[in-house]
Coordinates of C-alpha atoms and ligand atoms in Angstrom, one line a residue:
X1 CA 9.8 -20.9 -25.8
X2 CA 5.9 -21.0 -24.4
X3 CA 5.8 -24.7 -25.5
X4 CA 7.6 -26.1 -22.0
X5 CA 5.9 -23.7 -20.1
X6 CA 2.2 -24.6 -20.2
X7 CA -0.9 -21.9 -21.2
X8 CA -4.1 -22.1 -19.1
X9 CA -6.7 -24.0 -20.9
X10 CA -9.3 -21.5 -20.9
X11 CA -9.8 -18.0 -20.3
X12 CA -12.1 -19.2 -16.8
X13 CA -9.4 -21.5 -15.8
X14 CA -7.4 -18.5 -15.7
X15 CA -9.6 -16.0 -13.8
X16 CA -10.8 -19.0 -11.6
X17 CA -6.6 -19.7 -11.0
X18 CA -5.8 -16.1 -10.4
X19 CA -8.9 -15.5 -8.1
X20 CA -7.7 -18.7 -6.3
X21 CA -4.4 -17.6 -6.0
X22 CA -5.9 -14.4 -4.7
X23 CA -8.9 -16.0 -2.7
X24 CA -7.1 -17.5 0.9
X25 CA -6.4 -17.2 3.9
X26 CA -5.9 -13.4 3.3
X27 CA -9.8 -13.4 3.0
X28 CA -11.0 -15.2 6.0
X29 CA -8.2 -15.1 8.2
X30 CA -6.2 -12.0 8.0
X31 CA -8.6 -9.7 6.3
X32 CA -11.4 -9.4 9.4
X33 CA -8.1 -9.6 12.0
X34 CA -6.7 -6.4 11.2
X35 CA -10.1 -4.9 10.6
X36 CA -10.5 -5.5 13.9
X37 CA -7.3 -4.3 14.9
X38 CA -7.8 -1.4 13.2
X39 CA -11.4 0.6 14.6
X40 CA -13.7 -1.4 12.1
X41 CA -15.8 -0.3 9.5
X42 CA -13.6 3.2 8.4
X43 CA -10.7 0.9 7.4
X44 CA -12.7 -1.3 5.2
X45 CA -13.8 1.9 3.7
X46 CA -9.6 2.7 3.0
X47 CA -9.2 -1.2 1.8
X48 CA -12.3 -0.8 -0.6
X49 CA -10.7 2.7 -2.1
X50 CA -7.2 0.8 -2.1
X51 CA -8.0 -2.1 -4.3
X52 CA -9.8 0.3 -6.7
X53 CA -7.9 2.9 -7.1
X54 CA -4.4 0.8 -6.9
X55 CA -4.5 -2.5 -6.3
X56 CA -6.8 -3.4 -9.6
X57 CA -4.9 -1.0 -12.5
X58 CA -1.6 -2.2 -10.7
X59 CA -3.2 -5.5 -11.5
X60 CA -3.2 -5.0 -15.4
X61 CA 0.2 -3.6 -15.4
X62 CA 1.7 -7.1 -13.8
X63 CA -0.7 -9.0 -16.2
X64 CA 0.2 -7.0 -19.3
X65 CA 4.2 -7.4 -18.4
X66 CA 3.8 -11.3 -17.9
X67 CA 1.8 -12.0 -21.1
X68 CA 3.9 -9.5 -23.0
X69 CA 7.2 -11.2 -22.3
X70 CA 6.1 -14.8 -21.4
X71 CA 8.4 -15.1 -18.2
X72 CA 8.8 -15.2 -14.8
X73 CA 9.1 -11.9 -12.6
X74 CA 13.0 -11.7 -13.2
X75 CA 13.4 -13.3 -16.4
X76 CA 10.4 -10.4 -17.1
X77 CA 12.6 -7.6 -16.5
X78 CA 15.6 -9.1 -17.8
X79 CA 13.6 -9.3 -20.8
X80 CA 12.8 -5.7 -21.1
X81 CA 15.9 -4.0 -19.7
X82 CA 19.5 -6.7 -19.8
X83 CA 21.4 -6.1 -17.3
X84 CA 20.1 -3.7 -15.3
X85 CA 19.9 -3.6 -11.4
X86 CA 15.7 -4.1 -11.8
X87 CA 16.1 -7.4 -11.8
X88 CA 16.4 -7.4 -8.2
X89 CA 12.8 -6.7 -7.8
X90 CA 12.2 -9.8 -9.7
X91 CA 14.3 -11.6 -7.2
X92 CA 13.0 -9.6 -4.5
X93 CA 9.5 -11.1 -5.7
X94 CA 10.7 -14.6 -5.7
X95 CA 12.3 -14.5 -2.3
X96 CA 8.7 -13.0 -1.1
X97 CA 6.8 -15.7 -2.6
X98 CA 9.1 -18.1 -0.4
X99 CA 8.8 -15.8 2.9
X100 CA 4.9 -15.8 2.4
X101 CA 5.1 -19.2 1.9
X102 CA 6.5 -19.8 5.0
X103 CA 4.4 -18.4 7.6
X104 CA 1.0 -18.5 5.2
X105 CA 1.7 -22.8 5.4
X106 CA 1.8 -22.6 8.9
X107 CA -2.0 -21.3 9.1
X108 CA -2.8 -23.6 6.4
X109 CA -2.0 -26.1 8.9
X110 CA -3.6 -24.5 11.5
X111 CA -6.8 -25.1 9.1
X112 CA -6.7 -28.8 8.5
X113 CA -6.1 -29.4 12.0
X114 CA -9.4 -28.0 12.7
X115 CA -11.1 -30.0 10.2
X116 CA -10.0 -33.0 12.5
X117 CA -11.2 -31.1 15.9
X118 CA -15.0 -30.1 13.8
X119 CA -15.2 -34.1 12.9
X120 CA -14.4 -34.9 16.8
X121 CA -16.5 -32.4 17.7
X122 CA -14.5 -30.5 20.7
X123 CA -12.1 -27.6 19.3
X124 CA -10.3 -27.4 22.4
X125 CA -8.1 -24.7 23.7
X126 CA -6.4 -22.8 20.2
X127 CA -3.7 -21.5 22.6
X128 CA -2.9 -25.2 23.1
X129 CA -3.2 -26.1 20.4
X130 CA -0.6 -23.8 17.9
X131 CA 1.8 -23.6 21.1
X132 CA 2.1 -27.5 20.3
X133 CA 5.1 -28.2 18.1
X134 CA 4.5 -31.8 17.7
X135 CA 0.6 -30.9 16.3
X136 CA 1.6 -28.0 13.9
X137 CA 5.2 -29.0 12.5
X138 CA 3.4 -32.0 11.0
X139 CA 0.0 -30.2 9.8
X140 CA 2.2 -27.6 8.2
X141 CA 4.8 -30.0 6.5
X142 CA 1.6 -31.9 5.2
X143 CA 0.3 -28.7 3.8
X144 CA 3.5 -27.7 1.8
X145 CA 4.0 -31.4 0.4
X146 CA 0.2 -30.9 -0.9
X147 CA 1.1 -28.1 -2.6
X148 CA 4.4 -29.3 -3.9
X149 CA 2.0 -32.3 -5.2
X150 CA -0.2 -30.0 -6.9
X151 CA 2.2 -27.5 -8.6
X152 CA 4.6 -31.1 -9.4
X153 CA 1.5 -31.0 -12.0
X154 CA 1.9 -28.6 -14.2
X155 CA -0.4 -25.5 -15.0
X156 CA -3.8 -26.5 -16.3
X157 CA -3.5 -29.8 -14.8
X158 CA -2.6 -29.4 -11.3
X159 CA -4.0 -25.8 -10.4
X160 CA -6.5 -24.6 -12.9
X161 CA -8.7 -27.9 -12.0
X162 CA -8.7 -27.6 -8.3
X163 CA -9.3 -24.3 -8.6
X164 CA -12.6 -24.4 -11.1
X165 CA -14.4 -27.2 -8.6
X166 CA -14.0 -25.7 -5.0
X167 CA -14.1 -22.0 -5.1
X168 CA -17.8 -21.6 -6.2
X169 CA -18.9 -24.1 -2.7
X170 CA -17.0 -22.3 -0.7
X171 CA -19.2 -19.0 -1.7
X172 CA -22.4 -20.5 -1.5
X173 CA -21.2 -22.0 2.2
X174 CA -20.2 -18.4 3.1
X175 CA -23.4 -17.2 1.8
X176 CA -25.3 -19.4 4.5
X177 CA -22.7 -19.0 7.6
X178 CA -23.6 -15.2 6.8
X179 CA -27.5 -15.8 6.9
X180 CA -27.1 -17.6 10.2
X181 CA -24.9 -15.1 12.3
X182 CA -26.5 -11.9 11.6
X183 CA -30.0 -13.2 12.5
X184 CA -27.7 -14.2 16.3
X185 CA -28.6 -11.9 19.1
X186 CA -26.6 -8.7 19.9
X187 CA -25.2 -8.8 16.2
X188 CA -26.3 -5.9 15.1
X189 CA -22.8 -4.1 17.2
X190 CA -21.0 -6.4 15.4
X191 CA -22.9 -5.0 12.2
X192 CA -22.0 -1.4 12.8
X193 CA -18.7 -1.9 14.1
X194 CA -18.1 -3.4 10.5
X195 CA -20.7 -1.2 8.4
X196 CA -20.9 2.2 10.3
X197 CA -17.4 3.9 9.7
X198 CA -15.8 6.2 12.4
X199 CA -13.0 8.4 10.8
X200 CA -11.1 9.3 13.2
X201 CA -9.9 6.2 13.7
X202 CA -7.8 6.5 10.7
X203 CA -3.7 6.8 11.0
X204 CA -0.6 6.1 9.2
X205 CA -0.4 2.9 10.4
X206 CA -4.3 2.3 9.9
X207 CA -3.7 3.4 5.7
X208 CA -1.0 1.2 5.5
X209 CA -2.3 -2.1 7.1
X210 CA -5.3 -1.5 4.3
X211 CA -2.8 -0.9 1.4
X212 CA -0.4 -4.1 2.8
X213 CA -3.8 -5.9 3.0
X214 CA -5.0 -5.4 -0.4
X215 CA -1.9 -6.1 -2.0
X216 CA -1.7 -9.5 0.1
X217 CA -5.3 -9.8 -0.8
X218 CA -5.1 -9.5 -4.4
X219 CA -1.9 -11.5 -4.8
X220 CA 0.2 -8.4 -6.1
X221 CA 3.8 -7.1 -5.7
X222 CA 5.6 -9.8 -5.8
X223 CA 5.1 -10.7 -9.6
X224 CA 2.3 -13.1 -9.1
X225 CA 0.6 -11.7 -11.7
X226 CA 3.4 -11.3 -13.5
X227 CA 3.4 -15.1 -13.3
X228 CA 0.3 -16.2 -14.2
X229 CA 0.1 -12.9 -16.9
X230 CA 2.8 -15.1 -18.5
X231 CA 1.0 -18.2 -19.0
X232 CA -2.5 -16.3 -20.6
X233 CA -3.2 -16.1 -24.4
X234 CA -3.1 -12.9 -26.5
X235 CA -6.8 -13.5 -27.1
X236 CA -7.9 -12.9 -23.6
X237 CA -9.4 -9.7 -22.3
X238 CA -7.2 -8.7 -19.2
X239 CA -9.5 -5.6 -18.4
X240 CA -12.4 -8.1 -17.7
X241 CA -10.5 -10.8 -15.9
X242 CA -8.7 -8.3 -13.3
X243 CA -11.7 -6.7 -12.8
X244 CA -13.4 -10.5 -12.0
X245 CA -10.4 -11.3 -9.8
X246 CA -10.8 -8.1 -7.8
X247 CA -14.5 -8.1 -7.4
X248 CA -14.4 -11.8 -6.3
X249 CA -11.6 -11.3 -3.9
X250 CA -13.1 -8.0 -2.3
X251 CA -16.9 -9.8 -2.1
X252 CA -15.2 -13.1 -0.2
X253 CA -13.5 -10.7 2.3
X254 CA -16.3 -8.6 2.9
X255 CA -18.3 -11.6 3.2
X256 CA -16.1 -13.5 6.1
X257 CA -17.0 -9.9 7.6
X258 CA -20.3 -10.6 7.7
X259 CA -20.0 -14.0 8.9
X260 CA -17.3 -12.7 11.8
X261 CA -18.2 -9.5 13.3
X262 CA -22.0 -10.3 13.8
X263 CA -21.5 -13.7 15.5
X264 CA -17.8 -11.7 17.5
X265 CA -19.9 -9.2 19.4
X266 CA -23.2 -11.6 20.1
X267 CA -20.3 -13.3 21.3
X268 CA -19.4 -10.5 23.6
X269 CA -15.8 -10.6 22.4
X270 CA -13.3 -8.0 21.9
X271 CA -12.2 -7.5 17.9
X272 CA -8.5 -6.8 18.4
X273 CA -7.4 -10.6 19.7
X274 CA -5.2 -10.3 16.4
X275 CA -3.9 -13.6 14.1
X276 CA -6.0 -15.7 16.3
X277 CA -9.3 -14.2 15.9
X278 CA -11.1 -16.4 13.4
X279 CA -9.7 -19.4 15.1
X280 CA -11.8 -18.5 18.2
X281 CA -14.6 -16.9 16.9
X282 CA -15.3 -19.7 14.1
X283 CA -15.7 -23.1 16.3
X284 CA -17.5 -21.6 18.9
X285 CA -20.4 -20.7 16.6
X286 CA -20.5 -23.7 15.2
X287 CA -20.7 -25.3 17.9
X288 CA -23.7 -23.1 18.9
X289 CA -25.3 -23.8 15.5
X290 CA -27.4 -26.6 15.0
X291 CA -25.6 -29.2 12.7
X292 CA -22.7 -26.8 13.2
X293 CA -20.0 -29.7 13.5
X294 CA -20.9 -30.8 10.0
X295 CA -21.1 -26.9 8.4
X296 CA -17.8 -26.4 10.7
X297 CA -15.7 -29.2 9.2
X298 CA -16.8 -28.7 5.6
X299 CA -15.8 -24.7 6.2
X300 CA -12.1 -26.0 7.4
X301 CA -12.3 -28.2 4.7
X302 CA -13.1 -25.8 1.6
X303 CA -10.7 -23.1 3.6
X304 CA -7.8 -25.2 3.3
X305 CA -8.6 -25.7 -0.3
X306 CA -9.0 -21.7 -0.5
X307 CA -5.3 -21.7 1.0
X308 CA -4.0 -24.6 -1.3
X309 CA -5.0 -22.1 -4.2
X310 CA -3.0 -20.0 -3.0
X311 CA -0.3 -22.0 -1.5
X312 CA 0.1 -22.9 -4.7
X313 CA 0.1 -19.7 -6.5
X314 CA 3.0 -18.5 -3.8
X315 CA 5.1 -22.0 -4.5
X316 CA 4.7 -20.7 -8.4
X317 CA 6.6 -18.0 -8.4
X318 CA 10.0 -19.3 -7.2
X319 CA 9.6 -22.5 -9.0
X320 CA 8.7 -20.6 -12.6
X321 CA 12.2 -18.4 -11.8
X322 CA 13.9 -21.7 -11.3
X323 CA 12.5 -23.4 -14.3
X324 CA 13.3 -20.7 -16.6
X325 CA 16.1 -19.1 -15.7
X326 CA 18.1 -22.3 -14.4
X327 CA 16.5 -24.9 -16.8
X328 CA 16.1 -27.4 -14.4
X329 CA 13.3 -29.9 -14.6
X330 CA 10.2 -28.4 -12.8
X331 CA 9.7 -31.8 -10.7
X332 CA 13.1 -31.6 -8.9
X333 CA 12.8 -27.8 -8.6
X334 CA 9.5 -27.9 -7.0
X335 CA 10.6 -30.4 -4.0
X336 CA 13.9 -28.4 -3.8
X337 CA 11.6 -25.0 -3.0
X338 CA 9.1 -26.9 -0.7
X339 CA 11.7 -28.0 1.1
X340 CA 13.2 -24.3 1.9
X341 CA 9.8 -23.0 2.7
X342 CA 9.3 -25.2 4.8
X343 CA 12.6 -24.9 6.6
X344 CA 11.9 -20.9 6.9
X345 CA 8.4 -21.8 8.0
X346 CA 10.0 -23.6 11.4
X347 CA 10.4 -20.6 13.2
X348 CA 6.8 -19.5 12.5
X349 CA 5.5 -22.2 13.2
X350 CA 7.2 -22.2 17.1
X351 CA 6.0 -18.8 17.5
X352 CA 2.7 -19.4 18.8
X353 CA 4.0 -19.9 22.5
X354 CA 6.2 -23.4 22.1
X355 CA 9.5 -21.8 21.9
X356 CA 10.4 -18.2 23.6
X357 CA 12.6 -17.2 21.7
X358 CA 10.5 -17.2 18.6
X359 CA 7.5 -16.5 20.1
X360 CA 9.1 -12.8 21.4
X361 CA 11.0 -12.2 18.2
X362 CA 10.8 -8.6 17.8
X363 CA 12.7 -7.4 15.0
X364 CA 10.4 -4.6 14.3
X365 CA 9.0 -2.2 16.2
X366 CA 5.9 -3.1 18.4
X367 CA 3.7 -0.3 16.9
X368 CA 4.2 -2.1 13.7
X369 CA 3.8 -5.9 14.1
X370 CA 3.3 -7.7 17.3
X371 CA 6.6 -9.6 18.7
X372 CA 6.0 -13.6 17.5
X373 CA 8.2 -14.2 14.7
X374 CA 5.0 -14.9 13.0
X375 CA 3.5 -11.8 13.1
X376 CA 7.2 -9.8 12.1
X377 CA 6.8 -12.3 8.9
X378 CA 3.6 -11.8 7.8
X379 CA 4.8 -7.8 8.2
X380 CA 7.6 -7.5 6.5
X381 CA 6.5 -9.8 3.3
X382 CA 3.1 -9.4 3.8
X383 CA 2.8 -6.2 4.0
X384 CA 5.8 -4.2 3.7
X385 CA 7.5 -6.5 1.0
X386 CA 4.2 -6.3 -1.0
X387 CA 4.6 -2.3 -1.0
X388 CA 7.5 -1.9 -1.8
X389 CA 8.0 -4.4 -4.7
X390 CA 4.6 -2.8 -6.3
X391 CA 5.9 0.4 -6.0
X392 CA 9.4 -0.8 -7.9
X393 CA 7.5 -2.6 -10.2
X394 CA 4.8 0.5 -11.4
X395 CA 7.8 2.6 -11.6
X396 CA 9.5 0.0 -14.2
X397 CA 6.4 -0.8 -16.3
X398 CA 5.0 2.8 -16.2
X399 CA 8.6 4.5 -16.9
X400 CA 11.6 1.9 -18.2
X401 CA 9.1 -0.6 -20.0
X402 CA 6.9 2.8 -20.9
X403 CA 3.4 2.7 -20.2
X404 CA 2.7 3.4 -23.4
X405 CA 3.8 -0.8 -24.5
X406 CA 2.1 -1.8 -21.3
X407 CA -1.6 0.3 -22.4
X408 CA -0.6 -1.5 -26.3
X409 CA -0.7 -5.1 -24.1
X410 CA -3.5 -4.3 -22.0
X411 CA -5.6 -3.0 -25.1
X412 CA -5.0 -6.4 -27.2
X413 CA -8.0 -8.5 -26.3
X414 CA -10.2 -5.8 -24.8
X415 CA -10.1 -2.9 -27.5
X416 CA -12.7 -1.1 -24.9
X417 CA -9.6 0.2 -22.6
X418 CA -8.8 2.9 -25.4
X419 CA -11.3 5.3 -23.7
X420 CA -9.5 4.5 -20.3
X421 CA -6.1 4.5 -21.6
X422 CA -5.0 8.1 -21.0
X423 CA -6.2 7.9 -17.0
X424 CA -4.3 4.3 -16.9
X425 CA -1.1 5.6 -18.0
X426 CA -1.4 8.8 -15.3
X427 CA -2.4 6.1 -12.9
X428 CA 0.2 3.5 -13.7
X429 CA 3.4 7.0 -14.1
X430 CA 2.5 8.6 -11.0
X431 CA -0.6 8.2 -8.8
X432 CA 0.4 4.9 -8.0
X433 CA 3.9 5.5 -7.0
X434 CA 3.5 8.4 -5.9
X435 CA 0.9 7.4 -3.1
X436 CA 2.7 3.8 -1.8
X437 CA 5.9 6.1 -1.4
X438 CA 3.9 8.5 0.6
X439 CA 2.3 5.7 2.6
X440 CA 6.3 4.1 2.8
X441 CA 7.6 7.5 4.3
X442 CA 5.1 7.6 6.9
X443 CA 6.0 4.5 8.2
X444 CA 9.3 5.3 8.9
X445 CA 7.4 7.8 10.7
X446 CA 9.3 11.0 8.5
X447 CA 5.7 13.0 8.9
Ligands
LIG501 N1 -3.7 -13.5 -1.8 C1 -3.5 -14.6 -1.0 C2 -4.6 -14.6 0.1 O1 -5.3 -13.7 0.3 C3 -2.1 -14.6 -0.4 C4 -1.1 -14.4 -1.5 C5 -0.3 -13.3 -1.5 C6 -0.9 -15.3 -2.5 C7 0.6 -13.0 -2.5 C8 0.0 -15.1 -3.5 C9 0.8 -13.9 -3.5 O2 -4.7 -15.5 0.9

């Protein structure tokens, strides 16, 4: 059975493939946004409690139930219980991966096209430039057919080998940017608008933005772990790698932070300017910055590889359902997927002000999401998808699995998570569900 499907090579082309897959656009692009959006620094201080105390123990759970049953999210749960009506989370997981997909490509485009404006050295008007369907239906359908290329590949080849070159430049390049815009004038606001947190600006809608976010962040609910869990060896420690994956992701997003809020306010800019906020913060500091053309385009550049990682990751998870469920040959399958993302994409990508119809979608209540079809996307699988499939999903590992299997999984390979195993299992049974319910009520506003 595991022979067709490919194992990652190494335990470090796995944690560098799920921290890829993790690592994104979510970090850089949609991570400071809504902290903006959301009164700053007390909200990162929500995120940061979120991804410890949920998003990383959800993490082994997903990990332990792919490696456990070698499959993809739905053949998973098929796996454990025949039959059942579960499965639909597994298909609910698949169908996120595409909706992601489909809006997440369309920034990914956004991000090569300003690799192009950085070399030409004049970023131009952003409003201009995403209204324009002509300039962002082709950057986006290049980015999907890159990914399709990639994950055409196979496992180790394709994604473990971009992953392991390009994610440690990109770190030491965020390293510098950050250097360079706190030492700008006026950026100390921008530091304590980050840093200094103000409680009271904490709601319903402020808790679950920073649970939505860390599950987007992390690459969780939708059975991405579940995914690459599946392709990992019995020998490797999961304990250690999720925490890896977790620390990594969390230091990159606090890190595009750093490099955002400082230069934002020396700027004298207002935080809440929403999806487009890195777009127009970015390229005008580097064009302030001496050299900052060159520093600028290798930042799109190594950006766009961040979001092929994860581009990737998000093509995965359909294309593994596909593969094993329908035993069809993963090259065909993978153009066939591509294809419908980018179809569902369209409409994102003419949100941005070139149609008006997209561009004032409105599904979902204003409070929630703003009206661009975009921005109702990126909410509902983004964040709402996310929180519900994880809360499904710790409810069948922790209860119908039993957590008691799932602690057995975790514990092969790191014989250490013994001592922790009695708090993981409360965690895994209750806390966890128990609080993304809670967080799910209030949205429909029932407190
Ligand atoms: N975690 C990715 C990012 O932050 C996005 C993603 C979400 C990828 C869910 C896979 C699954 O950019």
């Amino acid at each position: 059975m595991a022979a067709h499907r490919g194992e990652w090579s190494s335990k470090l082309g796995f944690v560098f493939a799920a921290a890829g897959s993790a690592i994104g656009l979510g970090n850089i692009w949609r991570f400071p946004y809504i902290v903006g959006e959301n009164g700053g620094a007390a909200f990162v201080f929500v995120y940061v409690f979120f991804v410890i105390a949920i998003g990383l123990p959800y993490m082994f759970a997903e990990l332990a139930l792919g490696r456990s049953v070698q499959r993809n999210p739905v053949g998973a749960i098929e796996a454990i219980k025949p039959g059942s009506a579960w499965k639909a989370v597994g298909y609910l997981g698949v169908i996120t991966g595409l909706g992601i997909l489909s809006f997440y490509g369309v920034i990914a485009g956004w991000t090569v096209g300003y690799i192009y404006k950085m070399f030409v050295g004049n970023p131009g008007n952003f409003g201009q430039f995403i209204g324009d369907p002509l300039t962002v239906i082709p950057l986006f359908a290049f980015f999907i057919i890159i990914t399709a290329l990639i994950v055409h590949g196979g496992v180790s080849g394709g994604i473990e080998k971009w992953s392991k070159i390009l994610m440690p430049i990109f770190f030491i390049l965020l390293v510098g940017l950050i250097v360079y815009s706190v030492t700008l004038d006026g950026a100390e606001k921008g530091l304590s608008f980050y840093l200094m947190p103000d409680f009271s600006k904490i709601s319903g809608k402020t808790i679950l933005a920073a649970l939505g976010q860390a599950f987007f962040s992390l690459s969780l609910g939708m059975g991405l772990m579940i995914t690459y869990g599946s392709y990992v060896s019995k020998k490797e420690n999961l304990v250690t790698s999720a925490v890896y994956i977790a620390l990594f992701d969390t230091l990159i997003a606090i890190m595009a932070g750093l490099v955002i809020f400082p230069a934002l306010f020396a700027m004298g800019k207002s935080p809440e300017a929403g999806p487009t906020l890195v777009f127009v913060v970015l390229p005008e500091l580097f064009l302030q910055m001496p050299g900052g053309l060159i520093v600028g385009a290798l930042f799109f550049i190594l950006l766009s590889v961040a979001a092929l990682t994860s581009t990737i990751s998000l093509l995965e998870v359909p294309v593994a359902y596909v593969v094993d469920e329908m035993k069809m040959s993963r090259k065909t399958v993978v153009w066939i997927v591509a294809f419908v993302a980018f179809l569902l994409g369209l409409p994102s990508a003419l949100s941005q002000g070139a149609s008006a119809y997209w561009s004032h979608f409105g599904w979902i209540p204003k409070r929630l999401a703003s009206q661009d079809f975009l921005s109702q996307m990126s909410f509902i699988f983004g964040d709402f998808s996310l929180a519900f499939g994880a809360f499904v999903l710790s409810i069948f590992i922790g209860w119908v699995w039993g957590a008691k299997y799932a602690a057995d999984e975790i514990e092969t390979g790191s014989s250490a998570f013994s001592k922790g195993r009695q708090l993981w299992i409360f965690m895994i049974r209750y806390f966890i569900p128990v609080i993304i319910f809670l967080i799910l009520l209030n949205l429909f506003g029932i407190f």
